[in-house]
Amino acid sequence: MSSTKEQFRSDDHENEHFILTTVVGSYPKPKWFNRTKELYEDPDADFDEEHWDQATDDASRLITNEHERAGLDVVVDGEMRRNEMVEFFAHRIDGYEFNGPVKVWGHNYFDKPSVVREVAYDEQWLVDEYEFIAGATDRPVKVPITGPYTLANWSFNEAYEDDEQLAYDLADLVNEEVAKLVDAGARYIQIDEPALATTPDDHAIVGECLERIVDDVPNDVRIGLHVCYGDYSRIYPEILEFPVDEFDLELANGDYDQLEVFTDPAFTKDLALGVTDAHVAEVESVEQIEANIRKGLEVVPPERLVVSPDCGLKLLPRDVAFGKMKNMVTAARNVEAALDDGHIEPAPSPVADD
């Protein structure tokens, strides 16, 4: 992979150094939007498809603008059109069926789908979403997609001999969607594979899935991989072989205890470092986030560093989510200025082994 983050630097970026700021994906939905969903699902309410589409568009514009106001270099609309990260895609893939929610832990339920026949591409997944967001902002837009390994692992497999073959077939479908997104203008695509953190021995399967996904993807398209918190030592350094530009890792939640995992051997990809904890409903200070960003500079030089919250922010109060983003952007700009002034000594740029 050869694309760089420089294409996402704004023309009015004030510092010589550039630490790209973005979010992982999900964001708290406005309370009024949740109410409109209740109305839409109520057969007795006078709230039809047209009303629902208008509400969804309004929520998408609102959150995209909120990301702009926070100062993010690359925005997402907070996945306003999506529900759960597997369910949304399963509804759009031929071969999936839903048979009711499954209890996953405590009093929480997940509408876990079943694969009942060979999967096939049924309808576009995210092109309309991307085009709408891109039309609502002048900033670059990132497109998060749930990865094929997670789509397979978090479903009941009733049609395939094993989950590995199911994941490969799903990877071919993701490849088809990525091609459509690229044709629509998307240049930053993030594959979300939270299941890898819980089943790290399958990293070779994820690697093969990614090879299928990026086949024929142009060099100017940035591909990231987001892996939620887990024992990263069980997948490193093997993940360096994955055909992606950046790894988005959840490290703030563990107080960076695993940071040294990525120093031996040297981290040769871009690092999208979680610098605010998505599980804590408090806004970290600018100073704390600056210290977290500096930890990333112990692993990669600034030209290879991206910062974001640890994970999706959808479970936080909206004012807290906004505060985390705003302080994160301020902290990133402060660290850039310190780098420009020579007050921070960055890590040397690692060189990949032959």
mmCIF file with all atom_site columns, N, CA and C in Angstrom, residues 9 22 52 55 65-66 69 71 80 95 106-107 123 152 156-157 160 174 177 179 197 217-218 279 293 329 332:
data_model
loop_
_atom_site.group_PDB
_atom_site.id
_atom_site.type_symbol
_atom_site.label_atom_id
_atom_site.label_alt_id
_atom_site.label_comp_id
_atom_site.label_asym_id
_atom_site.label_entity_id
_atom_site.label_seq_id
_atom_site.pdbx_PDB_ins_code
_atom_site.Cartn_x
_atom_site.Cartn_y
_atom_site.Cartn_z
_atom_site.occupancy
_atom_site.B_iso_or_equiv
_atom_site.pdbx_formal_charge
_atom_site.auth_seq_id
_atom_site.auth_comp_id
_atom_site.auth_asym_id
_atom_site.auth_atom_id
_atom_site.pdbx_PDB_model_num
ATOM 1  N N  . ARG A 1 9   ? -4.662  16.690  4.315  1.00 0.00 ? 9   ARG A N  1
ATOM 2  C CA . ARG A 1 9   ? -4.231  17.939  4.959  1.00 0.00 ? 9   ARG A CA 1
ATOM 3  C C  . ARG A 1 9   ? -4.988  19.099  4.304  1.00 0.00 ? 9   ARG A C  1
ATOM 4  N N  . THR A 1 22  ? -9.404  12.286  13.368 1.00 0.00 ? 22  THR A N  1
ATOM 5  C CA . THR A 1 22  ? -10.650 11.724  12.846 1.00 0.00 ? 22  THR A CA 1
ATOM 6  C C  . THR A 1 22  ? -11.363 10.977  13.973 1.00 0.00 ? 22  THR A C  1
ATOM 7  N N  . TRP A 1 52  ? -39.273 9.915   7.641  1.00 0.00 ? 52  TRP A N  1
ATOM 8  C CA . TRP A 1 52  ? -38.094 9.222   8.189  1.00 0.00 ? 52  TRP A CA 1
ATOM 9  C C  . TRP A 1 52  ? -36.839 9.576   7.397  1.00 0.00 ? 52  TRP A C  1
ATOM 10 N N  . ALA A 1 55  ? -35.731 13.051  8.365  1.00 0.00 ? 55  ALA A N  1
ATOM 11 C CA . ALA A 1 55  ? -35.116 13.066  9.695  1.00 0.00 ? 55  ALA A CA 1
ATOM 12 C C  . ALA A 1 55  ? -33.704 12.496  9.653  1.00 0.00 ? 55  ALA A C  1
ATOM 13 N N  . ASN A 1 65  ? -21.699 18.246  10.638 1.00 0.00 ? 65  ASN A N  1
ATOM 14 C CA . ASN A 1 65  ? -21.351 19.615  11.010 1.00 0.00 ? 65  ASN A CA 1
ATOM 15 C C  . ASN A 1 65  ? -20.709 19.669  12.394 1.00 0.00 ? 65  ASN A C  1
ATOM 16 N N  . GLU A 1 66  ? -21.163 18.803  13.303 1.00 0.00 ? 66  GLU A N  1
ATOM 17 C CA . GLU A 1 66  ? -20.580 18.761  14.645 1.00 0.00 ? 66  GLU A CA 1
ATOM 18 C C  . GLU A 1 66  ? -19.124 18.332  14.583 1.00 0.00 ? 66  GLU A C  1
ATOM 19 N N  . ARG A 1 69  ? -17.205 21.320  13.400 1.00 0.00 ? 69  ARG A N  1
ATOM 20 C CA . ARG A 1 69  ? -17.029 22.314  14.462 1.00 0.00 ? 69  ARG A CA 1
ATOM 21 C C  . ARG A 1 69  ? -15.974 21.881  15.475 1.00 0.00 ? 69  ARG A C  1
ATOM 22 N N  . GLY A 1 71  ? -13.365 20.436  14.591 1.00 0.00 ? 71  GLY A N  1
ATOM 23 C CA . GLY A 1 71  ? -12.104 20.664  13.895 1.00 0.00 ? 71  GLY A CA 1
ATOM 24 C C  . GLY A 1 71  ? -11.489 19.443  13.264 1.00 0.00 ? 71  GLY A C  1
ATOM 25 N N  . MET A 1 80  ? -25.278 7.662   11.330 1.00 0.00 ? 80  MET A N  1
ATOM 26 C CA . MET A 1 80  ? -26.665 7.954   11.667 1.00 0.00 ? 80  MET A CA 1
ATOM 27 C C  . MET A 1 80  ? -27.649 7.019   10.969 1.00 0.00 ? 80  MET A C  1
ATOM 28 N N  . GLY A 1 95  ? -28.689 -13.959 1.478  1.00 0.00 ? 95  GLY A N  1
ATOM 29 C CA . GLY A 1 95  ? -28.198 -15.143 2.167  1.00 0.00 ? 95  GLY A CA 1
ATOM 30 C C  . GLY A 1 95  ? -28.348 -15.062 3.663  1.00 0.00 ? 95  GLY A C  1
ATOM 31 N N  . GLY A 1 106 ? -25.656 -9.992  30.260 1.00 0.00 ? 106 GLY A N  1
ATOM 32 C CA . GLY A 1 106 ? -26.541 -9.220  31.123 1.00 0.00 ? 106 GLY A CA 1
ATOM 33 C C  . GLY A 1 106 ? -27.958 -9.186  30.571 1.00 0.00 ? 106 GLY A C  1
ATOM 34 N N  . HIS A 1 107 ? -28.477 -7.971  30.419 1.00 0.00 ? 107 HIS A N  1
ATOM 35 C CA . HIS A 1 107 ? -29.808 -7.778  29.854 1.00 0.00 ? 107 HIS A CA 1
ATOM 36 C C  . HIS A 1 107 ? -29.728 -7.229  28.433 1.00 0.00 ? 107 HIS A C  1
ATOM 37 N N  . GLU A 1 123 ? -27.614 -5.367  -2.741 1.00 0.00 ? 123 GLU A N  1
ATOM 38 C CA . GLU A 1 123 ? -27.839 -3.948  -2.993 1.00 0.00 ? 123 GLU A CA 1
ATOM 39 C C  . GLU A 1 123 ? -26.658 -3.163  -2.461 1.00 0.00 ? 123 GLU A C  1
ATOM 40 N N  . ALA A 1 152 ? -18.868 -12.692 9.557  1.00 0.00 ? 152 ALA A N  1
ATOM 41 C CA . ALA A 1 152 ? -19.009 -14.154 9.627  1.00 0.00 ? 152 ALA A CA 1
ATOM 42 C C  . ALA A 1 152 ? -19.033 -14.633 11.072 1.00 0.00 ? 152 ALA A C  1
ATOM 43 N N  . PHE A 1 156 ? -24.814 -16.680 12.881 1.00 0.00 ? 156 PHE A N  1
ATOM 44 C CA . PHE A 1 156 ? -24.995 -18.130 12.885 1.00 0.00 ? 156 PHE A CA 1
ATOM 45 C C  . PHE A 1 156 ? -24.726 -18.641 11.477 1.00 0.00 ? 156 PHE A C  1
ATOM 46 N N  . ASN A 1 157 ? -23.795 -19.568 11.355 1.00 0.00 ? 157 ASN A N  1
ATOM 47 C CA . ASN A 1 157 ? -23.448 -20.129 10.047 1.00 0.00 ? 157 ASN A CA 1
ATOM 48 C C  . ASN A 1 157 ? -24.215 -21.426 9.832  1.00 0.00 ? 157 ASN A C  1
ATOM 49 N N  . TYR A 1 160 ? -22.472 -22.797 5.384  1.00 0.00 ? 160 TYR A N  1
ATOM 50 C CA . TYR A 1 160 ? -21.105 -23.071 4.962  1.00 0.00 ? 160 TYR A CA 1
ATOM 51 C C  . TYR A 1 160 ? -20.470 -24.141 5.836  1.00 0.00 ? 160 TYR A C  1
ATOM 52 N N  . VAL A 1 174 ? -17.393 -7.368  0.113  1.00 0.00 ? 174 VAL A N  1
ATOM 53 C CA . VAL A 1 174 ? -16.838 -6.097  0.591  1.00 0.00 ? 174 VAL A CA 1
ATOM 54 C C  . VAL A 1 174 ? -15.994 -5.463  -0.516 1.00 0.00 ? 174 VAL A C  1
ATOM 55 N N  . GLU A 1 177 ? -18.252 -3.689  -2.829 1.00 0.00 ? 177 GLU A N  1
ATOM 56 C CA . GLU A 1 177 ? -18.742 -2.426  -2.291 1.00 0.00 ? 177 GLU A CA 1
ATOM 57 C C  . GLU A 1 177 ? -17.644 -1.362  -2.286 1.00 0.00 ? 177 GLU A C  1
ATOM 58 N N  . ALA A 1 179 ? -15.207 -1.077  -4.340 1.00 0.00 ? 179 ALA A N  1
ATOM 59 C CA . ALA A 1 179 ? -15.056 -0.604  -5.714 1.00 0.00 ? 179 ALA A CA 1
ATOM 60 C C  . ALA A 1 179 ? -16.105 0.447   -6.054 1.00 0.00 ? 179 ALA A C  1
ATOM 61 N N  . ALA A 1 197 ? -10.032 -9.250  17.865 1.00 0.00 ? 197 ALA A N  1
ATOM 62 C CA . ALA A 1 197 ? -9.498  -9.087  19.214 1.00 0.00 ? 197 ALA A CA 1
ATOM 63 C C  . ALA A 1 197 ? -9.876  -10.259 20.121 1.00 0.00 ? 197 ALA A C  1
ATOM 64 N N  . VAL A 1 217 ? -7.723  -2.005  -5.688 1.00 0.00 ? 217 VAL A N  1
ATOM 65 C CA . VAL A 1 217 ? -7.981  -0.688  -5.094 1.00 0.00 ? 217 VAL A CA 1
ATOM 66 C C  . VAL A 1 217 ? -6.848  0.263   -5.497 1.00 0.00 ? 217 VAL A C  1
ATOM 67 N N  . PRO A 1 218 ? -7.159  1.447   -6.027 1.00 0.00 ? 218 PRO A N  1
ATOM 68 C CA . PRO A 1 218 ? -6.108  2.382   -6.454 1.00 0.00 ? 218 PRO A CA 1
ATOM 69 C C  . PRO A 1 218 ? -5.207  2.804   -5.305 1.00 0.00 ? 218 PRO A C  1
ATOM 70 N N  . HIS A 1 279 ? -14.870 4.650   26.581 1.00 0.00 ? 279 HIS A N  1
ATOM 71 C CA . HIS A 1 279 ? -15.662 3.975   27.612 1.00 0.00 ? 279 HIS A CA 1
ATOM 72 C C  . HIS A 1 279 ? -15.833 4.821   28.872 1.00 0.00 ? 279 HIS A C  1
ATOM 73 N N  . ILE A 1 293 ? -0.881  11.570  22.874 1.00 0.00 ? 293 ILE A N  1
ATOM 74 C CA . ILE A 1 293 ? -0.363  11.671  21.503 1.00 0.00 ? 293 ILE A CA 1
ATOM 75 C C  . ILE A 1 293 ? 1.148   11.461  21.495 1.00 0.00 ? 293 ILE A C  1
ATOM 76 N N  . VAL A 1 329 ? -8.530  17.558  18.941 1.00 0.00 ? 329 VAL A N  1
ATOM 77 C CA . VAL A 1 329 ? -8.021  18.364  17.834 1.00 0.00 ? 329 VAL A CA 1
ATOM 78 C C  . VAL A 1 329 ? -7.071  19.441  18.358 1.00 0.00 ? 329 VAL A C  1
ATOM 79 N N  . ALA A 1 332 ? -3.787  17.831  19.266 1.00 0.00 ? 332 ALA A N  1
ATOM 80 C CA . ALA A 1 332 ? -3.007  17.457  18.082 1.00 0.00 ? 332 ALA A CA 1
ATOM 81 C C  . ALA A 1 332 ? -2.310  18.671  17.484 1.00 0.00 ? 332 ALA A C  1
#
